[in-house]
């Protein structure tokens, strides 16, 4: 989205933004897409009680870009009032008079008086951040991320980086820029999907912060919370060393996972271990947001600020790419609620106090070119660093005793065995949730990767109370009335229409670790069995694991465990069903019993309802199409 050159508002300019009267106080800066001002608002923000706010003014060239911005606003609204997320206040959109076909969008949000974290870091080039400062920043930003991951289904930020953290007047670090937010993205299953996912990642993520599963989509892994965790690892490294760990090595280094620690500044081994434990190739072995926060808190010698409620994701709660783009394009809450495979994100009870009214949900892509990290920070230390032992990294994650090695005195007083088995169980649950997501999402087809025409008649978005196409300018910029209420025109984004911005990191030629079709069925069965055994063993050998928590909490954990077991059982059944001869499978289907999900078979409601036609005689059956090259073990680029 190219930002047209427009003049800035003068101090004292009066605007109306949503239900707020706004007076420009100061022009602050221009971002890649926006002019940013501080402003006086009336009425004051009910959350902060402040009458000073930040006004973002964006000119967007067309409706798809408008929808992208709308999605960003929706994410902010979902996270409103979380202490470590820049808080949304109000917004407004209208057709711009100056630029034909373009729109002008105003977003009012909490004013972060102390500016960006990047600016703060630049004031400390000589005197680098102390470990306690790093832990404080890391803790607060992780809490912001936790609020996103705690939603059901979770939201993935996808662009966590130093530049996207602001500092409030009272020195709190707040996550901002929700323009890249999305739901969990399952692995692509055909070249079209693959190309789409690749472009989406290029547009919405920053190269140096990309996780291995983003860089090498052929690994067949979902893009989920663990991709944000990886970015948090890069973020932590950069807080420490003012550079990113894969700055020099680029994508090959990300995929090999090889990085080194500069000799200066000298941080504790615990902190370096934490970075190692986050930056592991296998997403399952990375800590989840709670485990990460817990470790940070242990190092800070404070109680963990959030509750540990890990609810494994039901496979049907995942948003696929089509849904993301349909939602992004339509903002149609009605269709969202009626969609069979989408759940509206709802706050996790652990975060309820900091969550807003569950207003709307939309998901999102953003036309944004992010080629590299444009920080002004530089680190030029020599590199006599010790090389990283990956097996050691993994053991820190898997071994709860090592994981708990930095426990405070208070924490140490807890029953160690219980804590370690609890941690282990959490790891198993988390890992299996990820595995489930992987396996199940692989079986959930993208019904149609091309976003559909939309019917945006029923948007309840404050930002777009009525179709902005029908809005007319009345007074000052930002103040419009609506003529009528007609349905908005359809928005259709082509999969390939967006230009793919260049990247400082070139496409990888690294050998593929894991391709979708190479996943042996036995692996899946073994995983299921191992997991089931783990759960059983835990139940038998650690019956008192949760003694030290309240009854309701125990119930909850039991219920999670039960749900996992149920899912394991049902997945095993599904797998067995998949192995059944076709005739048997259709017999099962016709009896109404659940059948295994097969690639290419939709799980959506409408498809489920269709009767099964009798099998065609062999001679009438069409020949199967040739296997796409990438499924035959070749990357698209090798075509
Ligand atoms: N709430 C805020 N309070 C104070 N300053 C802000 C706030 N939001 C943004 N800024 C300032 O404006 C700059 C640009 O904002 P922002 O990154 O949101 O714009 P953008 O156009 O989306 O930029 P990009 O997408 O290129 O990062 C920030 O770096 C920050 O310095």
Coordinates of C-alpha atoms in Angstrom, one line a residue, residues 20-630:
X20 CA -14.9 11.5 19.9
X21 CA -14.1 15.2 19.2
X22 CA -10.4 15.5 18.5
X23 CA -8.1 18.4 18.6
X24 CA -4.6 18.0 17.1
X25 CA -1.9 18.8 19.6
X26 CA 1.2 17.8 17.8
X27 CA 2.4 16.0 14.7
X28 CA 4.6 13.2 15.9
X29 CA 5.8 11.2 13.0
X30 CA 4.9 9.3 9.8
X31 CA 5.2 5.5 9.8
X32 CA 5.3 3.4 6.7
X33 CA 1.5 4.0 6.2
X34 CA 0.4 6.6 8.6
X35 CA 0.7 10.1 10.0
X36 CA 0.8 10.0 13.8
X37 CA -0.4 12.8 16.0
X38 CA -1.0 13.4 19.7
X39 CA -4.4 14.9 20.3
X40 CA -6.9 16.0 22.9
X41 CA -10.0 14.0 22.9
X42 CA -13.5 14.5 24.3
X43 CA -14.9 12.5 26.0
X44 CA -11.8 11.1 27.7
X45 CA -10.9 7.5 27.3
X46 CA -13.0 5.7 29.9
X47 CA -10.2 3.1 30.4
X48 CA -7.3 5.4 31.1
X49 CA -9.4 8.5 32.0
X50 CA -7.0 10.4 29.9
X51 CA -8.0 13.1 27.5
X52 CA -4.8 12.8 25.5
X53 CA -4.6 10.2 22.8
X54 CA -2.7 9.2 19.7
X55 CA -4.4 9.7 16.4
X56 CA -3.3 7.7 13.4
X57 CA -4.3 8.9 10.0
X58 CA -4.0 6.6 7.1
X59 CA -4.9 7.1 3.5
X60 CA -5.7 3.8 1.9
X61 CA -5.9 3.5 -1.9
X62 CA -8.7 1.0 -2.2
X63 CA -11.2 -1.1 -0.5
X64 CA -9.0 -4.2 0.1
X65 CA -6.5 -2.0 1.9
X66 CA -9.3 -0.6 3.8
X67 CA -10.4 -4.0 4.9
X68 CA -6.8 -4.8 5.9
X69 CA -6.9 -1.8 8.2
X70 CA -10.3 -2.7 9.5
X71 CA -8.9 -6.1 10.5
X72 CA -6.1 -4.4 12.4
X73 CA -8.6 -2.3 14.3
X74 CA -10.7 -5.4 15.1
X75 CA -7.6 -7.1 16.6
X76 CA -7.0 -4.0 18.7
X77 CA -10.6 -4.0 19.9
X78 CA -10.4 -7.6 20.9
X79 CA -7.3 -6.8 23.0
X80 CA -8.5 -3.5 24.3
X81 CA -7.6 -2.7 27.8
X82 CA -4.9 -5.2 28.2
X83 CA -2.2 -3.5 30.1
X84 CA 0.5 -4.5 27.7
X85 CA -1.2 -3.8 24.4
X86 CA -1.6 -0.3 23.0
X87 CA -5.2 0.4 23.8
X88 CA -7.8 1.1 21.2
X89 CA -10.2 4.1 21.7
X90 CA -12.2 4.8 18.6
X91 CA -12.0 4.9 14.8
X92 CA -13.5 6.3 11.7
X93 CA -13.3 5.8 8.0
X94 CA -14.5 7.7 5.1
X95 CA -13.9 8.2 1.4
X96 CA -11.1 10.7 0.9
X97 CA -11.9 13.7 -1.2
X98 CA -8.4 14.4 -2.4
X99 CA -7.6 10.9 -3.7
X100 CA -10.0 9.3 -6.1
X101 CA -11.2 6.0 -4.8
X102 CA -9.1 6.2 -1.7
X103 CA -10.2 6.2 1.8
X104 CA -9.1 8.1 4.9
X105 CA -9.0 6.2 8.1
X106 CA -8.5 7.6 11.6
X107 CA -7.7 5.5 14.6
X108 CA -7.6 6.8 18.1
X109 CA -5.5 4.9 20.6
X110 CA -3.7 5.2 23.8
X111 CA -0.9 7.7 23.6
X112 CA 2.5 6.2 24.5
X113 CA 4.3 9.3 25.6
X114 CA 7.7 7.8 25.8
X115 CA 7.8 6.7 22.2
X116 CA 9.2 3.5 20.8
X117 CA 11.3 0.8 22.4
X118 CA 13.7 1.2 19.5
X119 CA 14.2 4.9 20.4
X120 CA 14.8 4.0 24.0
X121 CA 17.4 1.4 23.0
X122 CA 19.1 3.9 20.8
X123 CA 19.6 6.1 23.9
X124 CA 21.5 3.2 25.4
X125 CA 24.0 2.4 22.7
X126 CA 26.9 2.9 25.0
X127 CA 25.4 1.8 28.2
X128 CA 23.5 -1.4 27.1
X129 CA 20.4 -2.7 28.8
X130 CA 20.9 -4.4 32.2
X131 CA 19.5 -7.9 32.6
X132 CA 16.8 -6.8 34.9
X133 CA 15.6 -4.2 32.4
X134 CA 15.6 -6.8 29.7
X135 CA 13.6 -9.2 31.8
X136 CA 11.1 -6.5 32.6
X137 CA 10.6 -5.5 29.0
X138 CA 10.4 -9.2 28.0
X139 CA 7.9 -10.0 30.7
X140 CA 5.5 -7.2 29.7
X141 CA 5.7 -7.8 26.0
X142 CA 5.2 -11.5 26.6
X143 CA 2.1 -10.7 28.6
X144 CA 0.7 -8.7 25.7
X145 CA 1.4 -11.7 23.4
X146 CA -0.2 -14.0 26.0
X147 CA -3.4 -12.0 25.8
X148 CA -3.5 -12.9 22.1
X149 CA -2.6 -16.5 22.5
X150 CA -5.2 -16.9 25.3
X151 CA -8.1 -16.0 22.9
X152 CA -10.1 -19.0 21.7
X153 CA -9.1 -19.5 18.9
X154 CA -5.8 -17.8 19.5
X155 CA -4.6 -14.8 17.5
X156 CA -1.0 -14.9 16.2
X157 CA 0.7 -11.5 16.0
X158 CA 3.2 -12.5 13.3
X159 CA 5.2 -9.3 13.5
X160 CA 6.6 -9.2 17.0
X161 CA 9.7 -7.0 16.9
X162 CA 11.5 -4.2 18.8
X163 CA 9.9 -1.6 16.5
X164 CA 6.4 -2.8 17.5
X165 CA 6.7 -2.0 21.2
X166 CA 5.9 1.4 22.6
X167 CA 6.5 2.8 26.0
X168 CA 3.7 4.5 28.0
X169 CA 4.0 7.5 30.3
X170 CA 4.3 5.3 33.3
X171 CA 7.0 3.2 31.7
X172 CA 5.0 0.2 30.6
X173 CA 6.0 -1.6 27.5
X174 CA 3.1 -2.2 25.1
X175 CA 2.7 -4.3 22.0
X176 CA 1.4 -2.5 18.9
X177 CA 0.9 -2.8 15.2
X178 CA -1.7 -5.5 14.7
X179 CA -1.7 -5.3 11.0
X180 CA -0.3 -8.7 10.5
X181 CA -2.5 -10.6 13.0
X182 CA -4.0 -13.9 11.8
X183 CA -5.4 -17.1 13.2
X184 CA -3.5 -20.4 13.1
X185 CA -2.6 -21.2 9.5
X186 CA -2.5 -24.9 8.6
X187 CA 0.1 -26.2 6.3
X188 CA -0.6 -25.8 2.6
X189 CA -1.6 -28.8 0.6
X190 CA -1.2 -27.9 -3.0
X191 CA 1.0 -25.5 -5.0
X192 CA -1.7 -22.8 -5.1
X193 CA -2.0 -22.8 -1.3
X194 CA 1.7 -23.0 -0.9
X195 CA 2.2 -19.9 -3.1
X196 CA -0.5 -18.1 -1.2
X197 CA 1.0 -18.9 2.2
X198 CA 4.4 -17.9 1.0
X199 CA 3.3 -14.5 -0.2
X200 CA 1.2 -13.9 2.9
X201 CA 4.2 -14.6 5.0
X202 CA 6.4 -12.3 2.9
X203 CA 3.9 -9.5 3.2
X204 CA 3.1 -9.8 6.9
X205 CA 6.3 -10.8 8.7
X206 CA 9.8 -9.3 9.1
X207 CA 12.5 -11.4 7.6
X208 CA 14.9 -11.6 10.6
X209 CA 12.1 -12.6 12.9
X210 CA 10.6 -15.4 10.8
X211 CA 10.5 -18.8 12.3
X212 CA 11.9 -21.9 10.5
X213 CA 8.3 -23.1 9.8
X214 CA 7.7 -19.8 8.1
X215 CA 10.9 -19.8 6.1
X216 CA 10.5 -23.4 5.0
X217 CA 6.8 -24.0 4.5
X218 CA 7.6 -27.4 3.1
X219 CA 8.2 -28.6 6.6
X220 CA 4.4 -28.9 6.6
X221 CA 4.0 -27.3 10.0
X222 CA 1.3 -24.9 11.0
X223 CA 2.0 -21.2 11.6
X224 CA 0.8 -20.9 15.1
X225 CA 1.6 -19.5 18.5
X226 CA 5.0 -21.1 18.5
X227 CA 5.9 -18.9 15.5
X228 CA 5.3 -15.9 17.8
X229 CA 7.4 -17.6 20.5
X230 CA 10.3 -17.8 18.0
X231 CA 9.9 -14.1 17.3
X232 CA 10.0 -13.4 21.0
X233 CA 13.3 -15.3 21.1
X234 CA 14.7 -13.1 18.4
X235 CA 13.2 -10.1 20.2
X236 CA 15.0 -11.1 23.5
X237 CA 18.3 -11.7 21.7
X238 CA 18.0 -8.2 20.2
X239 CA 17.2 -6.6 23.5
X240 CA 20.5 -8.2 24.7
X241 CA 22.8 -7.8 21.8
X242 CA 21.2 -5.1 19.6
X243 CA 21.3 -7.4 16.6
X244 CA 19.4 -10.5 15.6
X245 CA 20.9 -13.9 15.9
X246 CA 20.6 -14.7 12.2
X247 CA 21.5 -11.3 10.8
X248 CA 24.5 -12.6 8.9
X249 CA 23.4 -16.1 8.1
X250 CA 19.9 -15.3 6.8
X251 CA 17.5 -18.0 5.9
X252 CA 20.0 -20.9 5.9
X253 CA 21.0 -20.0 9.4
X254 CA 17.4 -19.8 10.5
X255 CA 16.8 -23.2 9.1
X256 CA 19.9 -24.7 10.6
X257 CA 19.2 -23.0 13.9
X258 CA 22.9 -22.1 14.3
X259 CA 23.6 -18.8 16.1
X260 CA 26.2 -17.5 18.5
X261 CA 26.2 -15.1 21.4
X262 CA 28.4 -12.0 21.2
X263 CA 30.9 -11.8 24.1
X264 CA 29.5 -8.4 25.1
X265 CA 27.4 -7.6 27.1
X266 CA 27.9 -10.5 29.4
X267 CA 24.5 -11.7 30.5
X268 CA 23.8 -14.7 32.8
X269 CA 23.9 -18.2 31.5
X270 CA 20.2 -18.5 32.5
X271 CA 19.3 -15.8 30.1
X272 CA 21.3 -17.3 27.3
X273 CA 19.7 -20.7 28.0
X274 CA 16.3 -19.1 27.7
X275 CA 17.2 -17.8 24.3
X276 CA 18.5 -21.2 23.3
X277 CA 15.4 -22.9 24.5
X278 CA 13.1 -20.6 22.5
X279 CA 15.1 -20.7 19.3
X280 CA 14.7 -24.4 18.7
X281 CA 13.7 -25.7 15.3
X282 CA 10.9 -27.9 16.4
X283 CA 7.9 -25.7 17.4
X284 CA 6.7 -28.4 19.8
X285 CA 9.8 -28.0 21.8
X286 CA 9.6 -24.3 22.2
X287 CA 8.0 -23.1 25.4
X288 CA 4.4 -21.8 25.2
X289 CA 3.7 -18.3 26.3
X290 CA 2.9 -19.4 29.8
X291 CA 6.1 -21.4 30.2
X292 CA 8.1 -18.6 28.8
X293 CA 6.5 -16.1 31.2
X294 CA 7.0 -18.4 34.1
X295 CA 10.7 -18.7 33.3
X296 CA 11.1 -15.0 33.0
X297 CA 9.3 -14.5 36.3
X298 CA 11.5 -17.1 38.0
X299 CA 14.5 -15.1 36.8
X300 CA 12.9 -11.9 38.1
X301 CA 12.2 -13.6 41.3
X302 CA 8.5 -12.6 41.1
X303 CA 5.3 -14.7 40.8
X304 CA 4.2 -15.5 37.3
X305 CA 1.7 -12.8 36.4
X306 CA -0.7 -15.0 34.5
X307 CA -2.6 -18.1 35.2
X308 CA -1.6 -21.3 33.5
X309 CA -4.6 -22.4 31.6
X310 CA -3.7 -24.5 28.6
X311 CA -6.6 -25.6 26.6
X312 CA -5.7 -27.6 23.6
X313 CA -7.3 -26.3 20.5
X314 CA -10.1 -28.3 19.0
X315 CA -9.3 -28.9 15.4
X316 CA -12.5 -27.3 14.2
X317 CA -11.7 -24.1 15.9
X318 CA -8.9 -23.3 13.4
X319 CA -9.2 -20.5 11.0
X320 CA -7.9 -21.4 7.6
X321 CA -6.6 -19.0 5.1
X322 CA -9.8 -18.7 3.1
X323 CA -11.6 -17.8 6.3
X324 CA -9.0 -15.3 7.2
X325 CA -9.4 -13.6 3.9
X326 CA -13.1 -13.9 3.8
X327 CA -13.2 -12.4 7.2
X328 CA -10.8 -9.7 6.3
X329 CA -12.7 -8.9 3.2
X330 CA -16.2 -9.0 4.5
X331 CA -16.2 -8.1 8.2
X332 CA -19.5 -10.0 8.2
X333 CA -20.1 -11.0 11.7
X334 CA -23.2 -12.9 10.8
X335 CA -21.4 -15.2 8.5
X336 CA -18.6 -15.5 10.9
X337 CA -20.9 -16.8 13.6
X338 CA -22.7 -19.2 11.3
X339 CA -19.5 -20.6 9.9
X340 CA -19.1 -24.2 10.8
X341 CA -15.4 -24.1 11.3
X342 CA -14.8 -20.8 13.0
X343 CA -15.2 -19.9 16.6
X344 CA -15.2 -16.3 17.6
X345 CA -12.1 -15.6 19.7
X346 CA -13.2 -15.4 23.3
X347 CA -11.1 -14.4 26.2
X348 CA -9.4 -17.1 28.2
X349 CA -10.6 -16.8 31.8
X350 CA -7.1 -16.2 32.9
X351 CA -7.1 -12.9 31.0
X352 CA -10.7 -11.9 31.4
X353 CA -9.9 -9.0 33.6
X354 CA -7.8 -7.4 31.0
X355 CA -10.0 -8.3 28.0
X356 CA -12.5 -6.1 26.3
X357 CA -16.0 -6.9 25.4
X358 CA -15.7 -9.6 22.8
X359 CA -16.8 -7.3 20.1
X360 CA -16.0 -8.5 16.7
X361 CA -13.6 -10.9 15.1
X362 CA -12.0 -10.5 11.8
X363 CA -8.9 -11.8 10.3
X364 CA -6.5 -10.3 8.3
X365 CA -3.9 -10.0 5.9
X366 CA -1.9 -6.9 5.2
X367 CA -0.4 -5.5 2.1
X368 CA 2.8 -4.6 3.6
X369 CA 6.4 -4.9 2.4
X370 CA 8.7 -5.9 5.2
X371 CA 12.0 -6.7 3.7
X372 CA 14.3 -6.3 6.6
X373 CA 14.6 -5.0 10.0
X374 CA 15.1 -1.2 9.6
X375 CA 16.5 -0.6 13.0
X376 CA 19.1 2.0 13.5
X377 CA 20.8 -0.2 16.0
X378 CA 24.1 -1.8 15.1
X379 CA 26.3 -4.2 16.8
X380 CA 29.8 -4.7 15.6
X381 CA 31.4 -7.0 18.1
X382 CA 33.9 -9.6 16.9
X383 CA 32.7 -13.1 16.9
X384 CA 34.8 -15.4 19.0
X385 CA 31.6 -16.9 20.4
X386 CA 31.0 -20.4 21.6
X387 CA 29.0 -22.5 19.2
X388 CA 25.6 -23.7 20.3
X389 CA 25.0 -27.2 21.3
X390 CA 21.5 -27.9 20.1
X391 CA 21.0 -31.1 22.0
X392 CA 21.6 -29.1 25.1
X393 CA 19.0 -26.6 24.1
X394 CA 16.4 -29.3 23.6
X395 CA 17.2 -30.9 26.9
X396 CA 16.5 -27.6 28.7
X397 CA 13.0 -27.6 27.3
X398 CA 12.3 -31.2 27.9
X399 CA 13.8 -31.6 31.2
X400 CA 11.6 -30.0 33.8
X401 CA 14.4 -30.0 36.4
X402 CA 16.6 -28.0 34.2
X403 CA 13.7 -25.9 33.2
X404 CA 13.0 -25.1 36.8
X405 CA 16.7 -24.6 37.6
X406 CA 16.3 -20.9 38.3
X407 CA 13.5 -21.2 40.8
X408 CA 13.2 -18.6 43.5
X409 CA 13.3 -19.6 47.1
X410 CA 9.6 -19.4 47.4
X411 CA 9.1 -21.6 44.3
X412 CA 11.7 -24.0 45.6
X413 CA 9.6 -24.7 48.6
X414 CA 7.0 -26.3 46.3
X415 CA 7.1 -30.0 45.9
X416 CA 9.6 -30.4 43.2
X417 CA 8.4 -33.7 42.0
X418 CA 4.9 -32.3 41.6
X419 CA 6.1 -29.3 39.8
X420 CA 8.3 -31.2 37.5
X421 CA 5.6 -33.7 36.6
X422 CA 3.1 -30.8 36.1
X423 CA 5.6 -29.1 33.8
X424 CA 6.2 -32.3 32.0
X425 CA 2.5 -32.9 31.6
X426 CA 2.1 -29.4 30.3
X427 CA 4.8 -29.9 27.8
X428 CA 3.1 -33.1 26.6
X429 CA -0.2 -31.4 26.4
X430 CA 1.3 -28.5 24.6
X431 CA 3.3 -30.6 22.2
X432 CA 0.4 -32.8 21.5
X433 CA -1.9 -29.9 20.9
X434 CA 0.6 -28.7 18.4
X435 CA 0.8 -32.2 16.8
X436 CA -3.0 -32.4 16.7
X437 CA -3.2 -29.0 15.1
X438 CA -0.6 -30.2 12.6
X439 CA -2.3 -33.5 11.8
X440 CA -5.8 -32.3 11.9
X441 CA -5.3 -29.1 10.0
X442 CA -3.5 -31.2 7.4
X443 CA -6.8 -32.9 6.9
X444 CA -8.9 -29.8 6.8
X445 CA -9.0 -28.6 3.2
X446 CA -8.9 -25.0 2.2
X447 CA -12.2 -25.2 0.4
X448 CA -11.3 -22.5 -1.9
X449 CA -8.1 -20.7 -1.4
X450 CA -9.3 -17.7 -3.4
X451 CA -11.2 -15.3 -1.1
X452 CA -14.8 -15.2 -1.9
X453 CA -17.0 -12.3 -2.9
X454 CA -18.4 -10.9 0.2
X455 CA -21.6 -9.4 1.3
X456 CA -20.7 -6.9 4.0
X457 CA -24.1 -5.8 4.8
X458 CA -24.2 -6.8 8.3
X459 CA -21.0 -5.3 9.7
X460 CA -21.4 -4.1 13.2
X461 CA -18.0 -2.5 13.3
X462 CA -17.8 0.8 14.9
X463 CA -15.2 1.8 12.4
X464 CA -17.6 1.2 9.6
X465 CA -21.0 1.7 11.0
X466 CA -22.3 2.0 7.5
X467 CA -20.8 1.5 4.1
X468 CA -18.2 4.1 3.6
X469 CA -18.9 4.0 -0.1
X470 CA -22.1 5.8 0.7
X471 CA -20.5 8.3 3.0
X472 CA -20.2 11.9 2.0
X473 CA -18.0 14.6 3.4
X474 CA -19.9 17.2 5.3
X475 CA -17.6 19.4 7.3
X476 CA -14.0 19.0 8.3
X477 CA -11.9 16.0 7.3
X478 CA -13.0 13.0 9.3
X479 CA -16.6 14.1 9.7
X480 CA -19.1 12.4 7.5
X481 CA -22.7 11.3 7.3
X482 CA -24.2 8.4 5.5
X483 CA -26.8 8.7 2.8
X484 CA -28.0 5.2 2.7
X485 CA -27.4 1.8 4.0
X486 CA -26.9 -0.3 0.8
X487 CA -24.7 -3.3 0.8
X488 CA -21.1 -2.8 0.2
X489 CA -19.6 -3.9 -3.0
X490 CA -17.8 -7.2 -3.0
X491 CA -14.2 -7.3 -2.3
X492 CA -12.2 -9.9 -4.0
X493 CA -8.5 -10.2 -3.6
X494 CA -6.6 -12.3 -6.0
X495 CA -4.2 -14.8 -4.6
X496 CA -1.5 -13.5 -6.8
X497 CA -2.5 -10.0 -7.4
X498 CA -0.5 -8.5 -4.6
X499 CA 3.0 -7.7 -5.5
X500 CA 5.5 -9.8 -3.6
X501 CA 8.0 -7.5 -2.0
X502 CA 11.6 -8.3 -2.1
X503 CA 13.3 -9.7 0.9
X504 CA 16.8 -9.4 2.1
X505 CA 16.6 -13.1 2.7
X506 CA 16.4 -15.2 -0.5
X507 CA 14.4 -18.3 -1.0
X508 CA 16.0 -21.3 0.6
X509 CA 17.5 -24.2 -1.1
X510 CA 17.8 -26.1 2.1
X511 CA 16.8 -29.7 1.9
X512 CA 13.3 -30.3 3.1
X513 CA 13.0 -31.9 6.5
X514 CA 9.5 -33.1 6.4
X515 CA 7.1 -33.1 3.5
X516 CA 3.4 -33.6 3.9
X517 CA 3.2 -36.8 2.0
X518 CA 6.3 -38.2 3.6
X519 CA 4.8 -38.3 7.0
X520 CA 4.4 -42.0 7.6
X521 CA 1.1 -43.1 9.0
X522 CA 3.0 -45.2 11.6
X523 CA 4.5 -41.9 12.9
X524 CA 1.0 -40.6 13.6
X525 CA 0.0 -43.8 15.3
X526 CA 3.1 -43.9 17.4
X527 CA 2.6 -40.3 18.4
X528 CA -0.9 -41.0 19.4
X529 CA 0.1 -44.1 21.3
X530 CA 3.0 -42.4 23.0
X531 CA 0.9 -39.6 24.0
X532 CA -1.8 -41.8 25.4
X533 CA 0.8 -43.7 27.3
X534 CA 2.3 -40.6 28.7
X535 CA -1.1 -39.4 30.0
X536 CA -1.8 -42.8 31.5
X537 CA 1.6 -43.0 33.2
X538 CA 1.2 -39.5 34.5
X539 CA -2.2 -40.3 35.9
X540 CA -0.9 -43.5 37.5
X541 CA 2.4 -42.3 38.9
X542 CA 1.4 -38.8 39.8
X543 CA -2.0 -38.9 41.2
X544 CA -1.2 -36.0 43.5
X545 CA 0.2 -33.7 40.8
X546 CA -2.4 -31.1 41.3
X547 CA -2.8 -31.3 45.0
X548 CA -1.5 -27.9 45.5
X549 CA -4.1 -26.2 43.4
X550 CA -7.7 -25.5 44.0
X551 CA -10.4 -28.0 43.2
X552 CA -11.8 -26.1 40.3
X553 CA -8.3 -25.9 38.8
X554 CA -7.9 -29.6 39.2
X555 CA -11.2 -30.2 37.6
X556 CA -10.1 -28.0 34.7
X557 CA -6.9 -29.9 34.2
X558 CA -8.6 -33.2 34.5
X559 CA -11.1 -32.0 31.9
X560 CA -8.2 -30.9 29.6
X561 CA -6.6 -34.3 30.0
X562 CA -9.8 -36.0 29.3
X563 CA -10.4 -33.9 26.2
X564 CA -6.9 -34.7 25.0
X565 CA -7.5 -38.4 25.5
X566 CA -10.9 -38.1 23.7
X567 CA -9.2 -36.4 20.8
X568 CA -6.5 -39.0 20.8
X569 CA -9.0 -41.7 20.7
X570 CA -11.0 -40.1 18.0
X571 CA -7.9 -39.4 16.0
X572 CA -6.9 -43.0 16.3
X573 CA -10.4 -44.0 15.1
X574 CA -10.1 -41.6 12.3
X575 CA -6.7 -43.0 11.3
X576 CA -8.0 -46.6 11.5
X577 CA -11.0 -45.6 9.4
X578 CA -8.6 -44.0 6.8
X579 CA -6.9 -47.3 6.6
X580 CA -10.1 -49.2 5.9
X581 CA -10.8 -50.3 2.3
X582 CA -12.8 -47.7 0.4
X583 CA -15.9 -49.8 0.3
X584 CA -15.8 -50.2 4.1
X585 CA -15.3 -46.5 4.5
X586 CA -18.3 -45.6 2.5
X587 CA -20.3 -48.2 4.3
X588 CA -19.3 -46.5 7.5
X589 CA -20.1 -43.2 6.1
X590 CA -23.6 -44.3 5.0
X591 CA -24.3 -45.5 8.5
X592 CA -23.6 -42.0 9.8
X593 CA -20.6 -42.9 11.8
X594 CA -17.6 -40.6 11.8
X595 CA -15.2 -41.3 9.0
X596 CA -11.6 -40.3 8.5
X597 CA -10.9 -37.0 7.0
X598 CA -9.3 -37.3 3.6
X599 CA -7.3 -34.7 1.9
X600 CA -9.5 -32.9 -0.5
X601 CA -12.7 -33.7 1.3
X602 CA -14.3 -30.8 2.9
X603 CA -15.4 -30.9 6.5
X604 CA -17.7 -28.0 6.2
X605 CA -21.3 -28.4 7.1
X606 CA -22.7 -28.3 3.6
X607 CA -20.4 -31.0 2.3
X608 CA -21.1 -33.2 5.2
X609 CA -24.8 -33.2 4.4
X610 CA -24.4 -34.4 0.8
X611 CA -25.4 -38.1 0.1
X612 CA -22.7 -40.4 -1.1
X613 CA -23.3 -41.3 -4.8
X614 CA -22.8 -45.0 -5.8
X615 CA -19.3 -45.8 -7.0
X616 CA -18.8 -45.3 -10.7
X617 CA -17.9 -48.4 -12.8
X618 CA -14.2 -48.6 -13.2
X619 CA -14.1 -47.9 -16.9
X620 CA -16.0 -44.7 -16.4
X621 CA -13.8 -43.3 -13.8
X622 CA -11.5 -40.5 -14.9
X623 CA -7.8 -41.0 -14.6
X624 CA -6.2 -39.2 -11.6
X625 CA -4.4 -36.0 -12.5
X626 CA -0.6 -36.1 -12.4
X627 CA 0.8 -35.4 -9.0
X628 CA 1.9 -31.8 -8.5
X629 CA 5.7 -31.5 -8.6
X630 CA 6.0 -30.4 -5.1

